[in-house]
Amino acid sequence: MPPIPKNAVGARFTGWGRALPPKVLTNHDLEAMVETSDQWIRERTGIERRHVGGTTAGLSIQSGRLALAMANVDPLDIDALVLATTTPDRTVPATSATVQLGLGLKCGAFDVNAACSGFVYATVVAHGLIAMGSRKVLLIGTDTLSRVTDWDDRNTAVLFADGSGAAVLEATDGPGQLLAWDLDSDGSAEELLFCDIGGTIFMEGREVFRRAVRIMVDSAEKSMAVAGVGADDIALIVPHQANIRIISAACDRLGIPMARAAVCISETGNTSSASIPLALFDAADGGRVSPGDLVLLVGFGAGMTAASAVIRWGN
Ligand code: COA
């Protein structure tokens, strides 16, 4: 992707929030549903439990409200709502319309579907809106994959779950947080991972795994090259939480130690568009990022999409 124009208006995250449905499904619960074991799921995926339930709009309203409160921003001052989701509540209208009403926003609202890369896609789009004159954008990544999971299919039932993460992005007079970004997709891989309307997710897990590592590394390297930074400069990598072995293989190839990775997959499973904001804001709330730190977001998903961004963490 081209470098960000030097005179583009920059933006920073000024507040964030996370939401997980209260119902928890453990690996032991899954043992009673499909032929699997807690040990297999932990060892092959890194997942121990996941949250399921709720709607995409409901979870988005929860996380969005927390983000607005933390940023101390009046809902009426939000200029645009961007909702990353691959599991809208309805085909029409966009789920962002329901969220806009629920949060009391008076602004344009739209959904972005880039599967598990959704939050990084939406982050880039939100920065673009600020560059075009918006001052405050609410950015949310939410998925309720439990509604499109075949609970009799052990290939997918052990992986997918529900959650939401939100951020307020505000224009800044000084330098913005986004140093570089990359968005990719490869429609020829559509049949490896898809969900028909009204259906459940089909996935060729082994092939998705193989490609995921490669496309995450490719995308992250492109963003780091444009930002002019190397692996040693990255204080925190926030990868899509699909499988701990994918995260570990990607970090290994990028030369970033796992100690510098934000990982919450053991508690959340794969929440698609919510996975990167859940991991990022969990790390931020845990004090793992300091002002000035470089943070690398990198996701991959159906489509097959890949996306990355290098961010300089603000105050
Ligand atoms: N419980 C127990 N055994 C299982 C199982 C489960 N849930 N799922 C598969 N197995 C078995 C297989 O049948 C196979 O048995 P066999 O050796 O007797 O044939 C064995 O475990 C290994 O299967 P394999 O498919 O090679 O496992 P894997 O190590 O590739 O792990 C995934 C499977 C799905 C966890 C892994 O491929 C993966 O994470 N892929 C990427 C998925 C992903 O990221 N999707 C989201 C994209 S956004």
CSV table of C-alpha atoms and ligand atoms in Angstrom, one decimal:
chain,number,residue,atom,x,y,z
A,1,MET,CA,0.0,0.0,0.0
A,2,PRO,CA,1.2,3.6,-0.6
A,3,PRO,CA,2.6,5.6,2.3
A,4,ILE,CA,0.1,7.9,4.1
A,5,PRO,CA,0.3,11.4,2.7
A,6,LYS,CA,2.3,13.6,5.0
A,7,ASN,CA,-0.4,16.3,5.2
A,8,ALA,CA,-3.3,13.9,6.0
A,9,VAL,CA,-5.1,14.7,9.2
A,10,GLY,CA,-4.1,12.1,11.8
A,11,ALA,CA,-6.2,10.4,14.4
A,12,ARG,CA,-5.9,8.6,17.7
A,13,PHE,CA,-7.9,6.1,19.8
A,14,THR,CA,-9.2,8.0,22.8
A,15,GLY,CA,-11.4,5.4,24.4
A,16,TRP,CA,-12.3,1.8,24.0
A,17,GLY,CA,-14.5,-1.0,25.4
A,18,ARG,CA,-15.0,-4.7,25.2
A,19,ALA,CA,-18.1,-6.9,25.5
A,20,LEU,CA,-18.5,-10.7,25.9
A,21,PRO,CA,-21.8,-12.5,26.4
A,22,PRO,CA,-22.1,-13.9,29.9
A,23,LYS,CA,-22.6,-17.5,28.8
A,24,VAL,CA,-19.3,-19.5,28.8
A,25,LEU,CA,-18.8,-22.7,26.9
A,26,THR,CA,-15.8,-24.7,28.2
A,27,ASN,CA,-13.9,-27.4,26.3
A,28,HIS,CA,-15.4,-29.8,28.8
A,29,ASP,CA,-18.9,-28.6,27.7
A,30,LEU,CA,-17.9,-29.3,24.1
A,31,GLU,CA,-16.8,-32.9,25.0
A,32,ALA,CA,-20.5,-33.6,25.7
A,33,MET,CA,-21.5,-32.2,22.3
A,34,VAL,CA,-18.9,-33.6,19.7
A,35,GLU,CA,-16.2,-36.2,19.7
A,36,THR,CA,-13.3,-34.1,21.1
A,37,SER,CA,-11.3,-33.6,24.2
A,38,ASP,CA,-10.2,-30.7,26.4
A,39,GLN,CA,-6.6,-31.8,25.8
A,40,TRP,CA,-6.9,-31.8,22.0
A,41,ILE,CA,-8.5,-28.4,21.8
A,42,ARG,CA,-6.0,-26.8,24.2
A,43,GLU,CA,-3.0,-28.4,22.4
A,44,ARG,CA,-4.2,-27.9,18.8
A,45,THR,CA,-5.8,-24.4,19.2
A,46,GLY,CA,-4.9,-22.8,22.6
A,47,ILE,CA,-8.6,-22.3,23.4
A,48,GLU,CA,-9.9,-23.3,26.9
A,49,ARG,CA,-13.3,-21.5,26.9
A,50,ARG,CA,-15.3,-19.1,24.9
A,51,HIS,CA,-18.3,-16.8,25.3
A,52,VAL,CA,-21.5,-17.4,23.3
A,53,GLY,CA,-24.8,-15.6,23.0
A,54,GLY,CA,-26.4,-12.3,22.2
A,55,THR,CA,-26.8,-10.4,19.0
A,56,THR,CA,-24.3,-8.5,17.0
A,57,ALA,CA,-26.1,-5.2,17.6
A,58,GLY,CA,-26.5,-5.9,21.3
A,59,LEU,CA,-22.8,-6.6,21.9
A,60,SER,CA,-21.8,-3.6,19.7
A,61,ILE,CA,-24.0,-1.3,21.8
A,62,GLN,CA,-22.4,-2.6,25.0
A,63,SER,CA,-18.8,-2.2,23.8
A,64,GLY,CA,-19.6,1.1,22.0
A,65,ARG,CA,-21.1,2.6,25.1
A,66,LEU,CA,-18.0,1.8,27.1
A,67,ALA,CA,-15.7,3.3,24.4
A,68,LEU,CA,-17.8,6.6,24.3
A,69,ALA,CA,-17.7,6.8,28.1
A,70,MET,CA,-13.9,6.3,28.3
A,71,ALA,CA,-13.3,8.9,25.6
A,72,ASN,CA,-15.8,11.2,27.3
A,73,VAL,CA,-17.5,11.8,23.9
A,74,ASP,CA,-21.2,12.8,23.6
A,75,PRO,CA,-22.9,10.3,21.2
A,76,LEU,CA,-24.2,13.3,19.2
A,77,ASP,CA,-20.6,14.4,18.5
A,78,ILE,CA,-19.8,11.2,16.6
A,79,ASP,CA,-19.5,11.9,12.9
A,80,ALA,CA,-19.6,8.3,11.6
A,81,LEU,CA,-20.1,4.7,12.8
A,82,VAL,CA,-18.1,1.9,11.2
A,83,LEU,CA,-19.1,-1.6,12.3
A,84,ALA,CA,-16.9,-4.5,11.2
A,85,THR,CA,-18.9,-7.7,11.2
A,86,THR,CA,-19.4,-10.9,9.2
A,87,THR,CA,-22.5,-11.9,11.2
A,88,PRO,CA,-25.0,-9.1,10.7
A,89,ASP,CA,-28.3,-9.5,12.6
A,90,ARG,CA,-30.2,-9.1,9.3
A,91,THR,CA,-29.3,-9.0,5.7
A,92,VAL,CA,-31.0,-5.6,5.4
A,93,PRO,CA,-30.5,-3.1,7.0
A,94,ALA,CA,-26.9,-3.1,8.0
A,95,THR,CA,-26.5,-3.9,11.7
A,96,SER,CA,-24.8,-0.5,12.2
A,97,ALA,CA,-28.3,1.1,11.8
A,98,THR,CA,-29.5,-0.8,14.9
A,99,VAL,CA,-26.3,0.2,16.8
A,100,GLN,CA,-26.6,3.8,15.7
A,101,LEU,CA,-30.1,4.0,17.2
A,102,GLY,CA,-29.1,2.0,20.4
A,103,LEU,CA,-26.2,4.4,21.1
A,104,GLY,CA,-28.2,7.6,20.3
A,105,LEU,CA,-25.8,8.6,17.5
A,106,LYS,CA,-26.9,11.0,14.7
A,107,CYS,CA,-24.5,10.2,11.9
A,108,GLY,CA,-23.8,8.0,8.9
A,109,ALA,CA,-23.4,4.3,9.8
A,110,PHE,CA,-22.3,1.3,7.8
A,111,ASP,CA,-21.0,-2.3,8.1
A,112,VAL,CA,-17.7,-3.5,6.8
A,113,ASN,CA,-17.4,-7.3,6.1
A,114,ALA,CA,-13.8,-8.4,5.7
A,115,ALA,CA,-14.3,-11.5,7.9
A,116,CYS,CA,-11.7,-11.8,10.6
A,117,SER,CA,-9.6,-9.0,9.1
A,118,GLY,CA,-12.6,-6.7,9.6
A,119,PHE,CA,-11.4,-4.6,12.5
A,120,VAL,CA,-8.1,-3.7,10.7
A,121,TYR,CA,-10.1,-2.9,7.5
A,122,ALA,CA,-12.5,-0.7,9.6
A,123,THR,CA,-9.5,1.0,11.3
A,124,VAL,CA,-8.1,2.0,8.0
A,125,VAL,CA,-11.5,3.1,6.7
A,126,ALA,CA,-12.1,5.2,9.9
A,127,HIS,CA,-8.7,6.9,9.5
A,128,GLY,CA,-9.7,7.6,5.9
A,129,LEU,CA,-13.0,9.3,7.1
A,130,ILE,CA,-10.9,11.5,9.5
A,131,ALA,CA,-8.6,12.4,6.6
A,132,MET,CA,-11.8,13.4,4.7
A,133,GLY,CA,-12.9,15.8,7.4
A,134,SER,CA,-14.7,13.7,10.1
A,135,ARG,CA,-13.5,14.6,13.6
A,136,LYS,CA,-14.8,11.7,15.7
A,137,VAL,CA,-15.5,8.2,14.4
A,138,LEU,CA,-16.9,5.2,16.4
A,139,LEU,CA,-15.3,2.0,15.3
A,140,ILE,CA,-16.6,-1.4,16.4
A,141,GLY,CA,-15.7,-5.0,15.6
A,142,THR,CA,-18.3,-7.6,16.6
A,143,ASP,CA,-19.2,-11.1,15.6
A,144,THR,CA,-21.7,-13.7,16.8
A,145,LEU,CA,-20.2,-16.7,15.1
A,146,SER,CA,-22.1,-19.1,17.4
A,147,ARG,CA,-25.2,-18.4,15.3
A,148,VAL,CA,-23.5,-19.7,12.1
A,149,THR,CA,-21.6,-22.6,13.7
A,150,ASP,CA,-22.6,-26.2,13.1
A,151,TRP,CA,-22.5,-27.5,16.7
A,152,ASP,CA,-22.2,-31.1,15.4
A,153,ASP,CA,-19.1,-30.3,13.4
A,154,ARG,CA,-16.0,-30.7,15.6
A,155,ASN,CA,-13.8,-29.0,12.9
A,156,THR,CA,-15.4,-25.7,13.6
A,157,ALA,CA,-17.4,-26.0,16.8
A,158,VAL,CA,-14.3,-25.9,19.0
A,159,LEU,CA,-13.1,-22.7,17.4
A,160,PHE,CA,-15.8,-20.1,17.0
A,161,ALA,CA,-17.4,-17.7,19.5
A,162,ASP,CA,-18.9,-14.3,20.1
A,163,GLY,CA,-17.7,-10.9,21.3
A,164,SER,CA,-17.2,-7.2,20.5
A,165,GLY,CA,-14.5,-4.5,20.8
A,166,ALA,CA,-15.0,-0.8,20.1
A,167,ALA,CA,-12.9,2.3,19.9
A,168,VAL,CA,-13.5,6.1,19.5
A,169,LEU,CA,-11.1,7.5,16.9
A,170,GLU,CA,-10.6,11.3,17.1
A,171,ALA,CA,-8.8,13.7,14.8
A,172,THR,CA,-5.6,15.1,16.3
A,173,ASP,CA,-3.7,18.3,15.6
A,174,GLY,CA,-0.4,16.5,16.1
A,175,PRO,CA,0.9,13.4,14.3
A,176,GLY,CA,-1.7,10.6,14.0
A,177,GLN,CA,-1.3,7.1,15.3
A,178,LEU,CA,-1.4,5.3,12.0
A,179,LEU,CA,2.0,5.0,10.4
A,180,ALA,CA,1.3,2.4,7.7
A,181,TRP,CA,-1.4,-0.1,6.7
A,182,ASP,CA,-2.0,-2.9,4.2
A,183,LEU,CA,-5.2,-4.5,3.0
A,184,ASP,CA,-5.2,-7.7,0.9
A,185,SER,CA,-7.7,-10.2,-0.4
A,186,ASP,CA,-7.7,-13.4,-2.5
A,187,GLY,CA,-11.1,-14.3,-3.8
A,188,SER,CA,-9.7,-17.5,-5.4
A,189,ALA,CA,-9.6,-19.0,-1.9
A,190,GLU,CA,-13.4,-18.4,-1.3
A,191,GLU,CA,-14.2,-22.1,-1.1
A,192,LEU,CA,-11.8,-22.8,1.7
A,193,LEU,CA,-13.9,-20.9,4.2
A,194,PHE,CA,-17.4,-19.7,3.7
A,195,CYS,CA,-20.9,-19.5,5.1
A,196,ASP,CA,-24.0,-19.5,2.8
A,197,ILE,CA,-26.9,-17.2,3.7
A,198,GLY,CA,-28.9,-19.2,6.3
A,199,GLY,CA,-26.2,-21.8,6.5
A,200,THR,CA,-23.3,-22.7,8.8
A,201,ILE,CA,-19.5,-22.2,8.4
A,202,PHE,CA,-17.6,-24.6,6.2
A,203,MET,CA,-13.8,-24.7,6.6
A,204,GLU,CA,-10.9,-26.6,5.2
A,205,GLY,CA,-8.9,-26.1,8.4
A,206,ARG,CA,-5.5,-27.4,7.4
A,207,GLU,CA,-5.3,-25.4,4.2
A,208,VAL,CA,-6.6,-22.2,5.9
A,209,PHE,CA,-3.9,-22.7,8.6
A,210,ARG,CA,-1.2,-23.0,5.9
A,211,ARG,CA,-2.3,-19.9,4.1
A,212,ALA,CA,-3.0,-17.9,7.2
A,213,VAL,CA,0.6,-17.9,8.4
A,214,ARG,CA,1.9,-16.9,5.0
A,215,ILE,CA,-0.6,-14.0,4.3
A,216,MET,CA,-0.3,-12.6,7.9
A,217,VAL,CA,3.4,-12.5,7.6
A,218,ASP,CA,3.3,-11.0,4.0
A,219,SER,CA,0.8,-8.3,5.1
A,220,ALA,CA,2.7,-7.4,8.3
A,221,GLU,CA,6.0,-7.2,6.4
A,222,LYS,CA,4.4,-4.8,3.9
A,223,SER,CA,3.1,-2.5,6.6
A,224,MET,CA,6.4,-2.6,8.5
A,225,ALA,CA,8.4,-1.8,5.4
A,226,VAL,CA,6.2,1.3,4.6
A,227,ALA,CA,6.5,2.4,8.2
A,228,GLY,CA,10.2,1.9,8.0
A,229,VAL,CA,10.3,-0.2,11.1
A,230,GLY,CA,11.7,-3.7,11.9
A,231,ALA,CA,10.6,-6.6,14.2
A,232,ASP,CA,12.7,-5.2,17.0
A,233,ASP,CA,10.8,-1.9,17.0
A,234,ILE,CA,7.4,-3.6,17.5
A,235,ALA,CA,6.5,-3.4,21.2
A,236,LEU,CA,3.3,-5.4,20.8
A,237,ILE,CA,1.9,-7.5,18.0
A,238,VAL,CA,-1.9,-8.0,18.0
A,239,PRO,CA,-2.7,-10.9,15.7
A,240,HIS,CA,-6.1,-12.3,14.9
A,241,GLN,CA,-7.0,-14.9,17.5
A,242,ALA,CA,-7.7,-18.0,15.4
A,243,ASN,CA,-5.3,-20.6,16.7
A,244,ILE,CA,-2.3,-20.2,19.1
A,245,ARG,CA,-0.2,-22.2,16.7
A,246,ILE,CA,-0.9,-19.8,13.8
A,247,ILE,CA,0.0,-16.9,16.1
A,248,SER,CA,3.2,-18.6,17.2
A,249,ALA,CA,4.2,-19.5,13.6
A,250,ALA,CA,3.5,-16.0,12.3
A,251,CYS,CA,5.5,-14.4,15.2
A,252,ASP,CA,8.3,-16.8,14.6
A,253,ARG,CA,8.6,-15.9,10.9
A,254,LEU,CA,8.3,-12.2,11.7
A,255,GLY,CA,11.1,-12.5,14.3
A,256,ILE,CA,8.8,-11.1,17.1
A,257,PRO,CA,8.9,-13.1,20.4
A,258,MET,CA,5.6,-14.5,21.6
A,259,ALA,CA,6.2,-12.5,24.9
A,260,ARG,CA,5.4,-9.4,22.8
A,261,ALA,CA,2.1,-10.9,21.4
A,262,ALA,CA,-1.3,-9.9,22.7
A,263,VAL,CA,-3.1,-13.2,23.2
A,264,CYS,CA,-6.6,-13.8,24.7
A,265,ILE,CA,-7.6,-16.8,22.6
A,266,SER,CA,-7.7,-19.2,25.6
A,267,GLU,CA,-10.6,-17.1,27.0
A,268,THR,CA,-12.4,-16.0,23.9
A,269,GLY,CA,-11.9,-18.5,21.0
A,270,ASN,CA,-12.1,-17.0,17.5
A,271,THR,CA,-14.5,-14.1,17.6
A,272,SER,CA,-13.6,-12.9,14.0
A,273,SER,CA,-14.0,-9.1,13.7
A,274,ALA,CA,-13.9,-8.8,17.5
A,275,SER,CA,-10.7,-10.7,18.0
A,276,ILE,CA,-8.1,-8.0,17.4
A,277,PRO,CA,-9.9,-5.3,19.4
A,278,LEU,CA,-10.5,-7.7,22.3
A,279,ALA,CA,-6.8,-8.6,22.3
A,280,LEU,CA,-5.6,-5.1,21.8
A,281,PHE,CA,-7.8,-3.4,24.5
A,282,ASP,CA,-7.2,-6.3,26.9
A,283,ALA,CA,-3.5,-5.6,26.5
A,284,ALA,CA,-4.0,-1.8,26.9
A,285,ASP,CA,-6.2,-2.3,30.0
A,286,GLY,CA,-3.5,-4.6,31.4
A,287,GLY,CA,-0.8,-1.8,31.0
A,288,ARG,CA,1.1,-3.7,28.2
A,289,VAL,CA,1.4,-0.6,26.0
A,290,SER,CA,3.0,2.7,26.8
A,291,PRO,CA,2.8,6.0,25.0
A,292,GLY,CA,5.1,6.0,22.0
A,293,ASP,CA,5.1,2.2,21.7
A,294,LEU,CA,4.7,0.7,18.2
A,295,VAL,CA,1.8,-1.7,17.9
A,296,LEU,CA,1.3,-4.0,14.9
A,297,LEU,CA,-2.2,-5.2,14.2
A,298,VAL,CA,-2.4,-8.2,11.8
A,299,GLY,CA,-5.4,-10.2,10.8
A,300,PHE,CA,-6.5,-12.8,8.2
A,301,GLY,CA,-9.9,-14.3,7.3
A,302,ALA,CA,-12.3,-15.7,4.8
A,303,GLY,CA,-12.1,-14.1,1.4
A,304,MET,CA,-9.2,-14.7,2.0
A,305,THR,CA,-8.5,-11.3,3.4
A,306,ALA,CA,-5.4,-10.1,5.2
A,307,ALA,CA,-4.8,-6.8,6.8
A,308,SER,CA,-2.2,-5.1,9.0
A,309,ALA,CA,-1.5,-1.7,10.5
A,310,VAL,CA,1.4,-0.2,12.4
A,311,ILE,CA,0.2,2.2,15.1
A,312,ARG,CA,2.1,4.5,17.4
A,313,TRP,CA,0.3,4.2,20.8
A,314,GLY,CA,-0.8,7.6,22.2
A,315,ASN,CA,-1.5,8.9,25.7
B,1,COA,N1,-11.2,-32.9,18.4
B,1,COA,C1,-10.4,-34.0,18.3
B,1,COA,N2,-9.8,-34.4,17.1
B,1,COA,C2,-10.0,-33.6,16.1
B,1,COA,C3,-10.7,-32.5,16.1
B,1,COA,C4,-11.4,-32.1,17.3
B,1,COA,N3,-12.1,-31.0,17.4
B,1,COA,N4,-10.7,-31.9,14.9
B,1,COA,C5,-9.9,-32.7,14.1
B,1,COA,N5,-9.5,-33.8,14.8
B,1,COA,C6,-8.6,-34.8,14.4
B,1,COA,C7,-8.7,-35.1,12.9
B,1,COA,O1,-9.7,-35.9,12.6
B,1,COA,C8,-7.3,-35.7,12.7
B,1,COA,O2,-7.4,-37.1,13.1
B,1,COA,P1,-6.6,-38.2,12.2
B,1,COA,O3,-5.2,-37.9,12.4
B,1,COA,O4,-7.0,-39.5,12.9
B,1,COA,O5,-7.1,-38.1,10.8
B,1,COA,C9,-6.4,-35.0,13.7
B,1,COA,O6,-7.3,-34.5,14.7
B,1,COA,C10,-5.6,-33.9,13.0
B,1,COA,O7,-6.5,-33.2,12.2
B,1,COA,P2,-6.0,-31.8,11.5
B,1,COA,O8,-7.2,-31.3,10.7
B,1,COA,O9,-4.7,-32.1,10.8
B,1,COA,O10,-5.8,-30.9,12.7
B,1,COA,P3,-5.0,-29.6,12.8
B,1,COA,O11,-3.8,-29.7,13.7
B,1,COA,O12,-4.8,-29.0,11.4
B,1,COA,O13,-6.1,-28.7,13.6
B,1,COA,C11,-7.6,-26.9,13.1
B,1,COA,C12,-7.3,-28.4,13.0
B,1,COA,C13,-9.0,-26.6,12.5
B,1,COA,C14,-7.6,-26.5,14.6
B,1,COA,C15,-6.5,-26.2,12.4
B,1,COA,O14,-6.3,-26.7,11.1
B,1,COA,C16,-6.8,-24.7,12.3
B,1,COA,O15,-6.8,-24.0,13.2
B,1,COA,N6,-6.9,-24.2,11.0
B,1,COA,C17,-7.2,-22.8,10.8
B,1,COA,C18,-8.5,-22.5,11.2
B,1,COA,C19,-8.8,-21.0,11.2
B,1,COA,O16,-7.9,-20.2,11.5
B,1,COA,N7,-10.0,-20.6,10.9
B,1,COA,C20,-10.5,-19.3,11.0
B,1,COA,C21,-10.0,-18.4,9.9
B,1,COA,S1,-10.4,-16.8,10.3
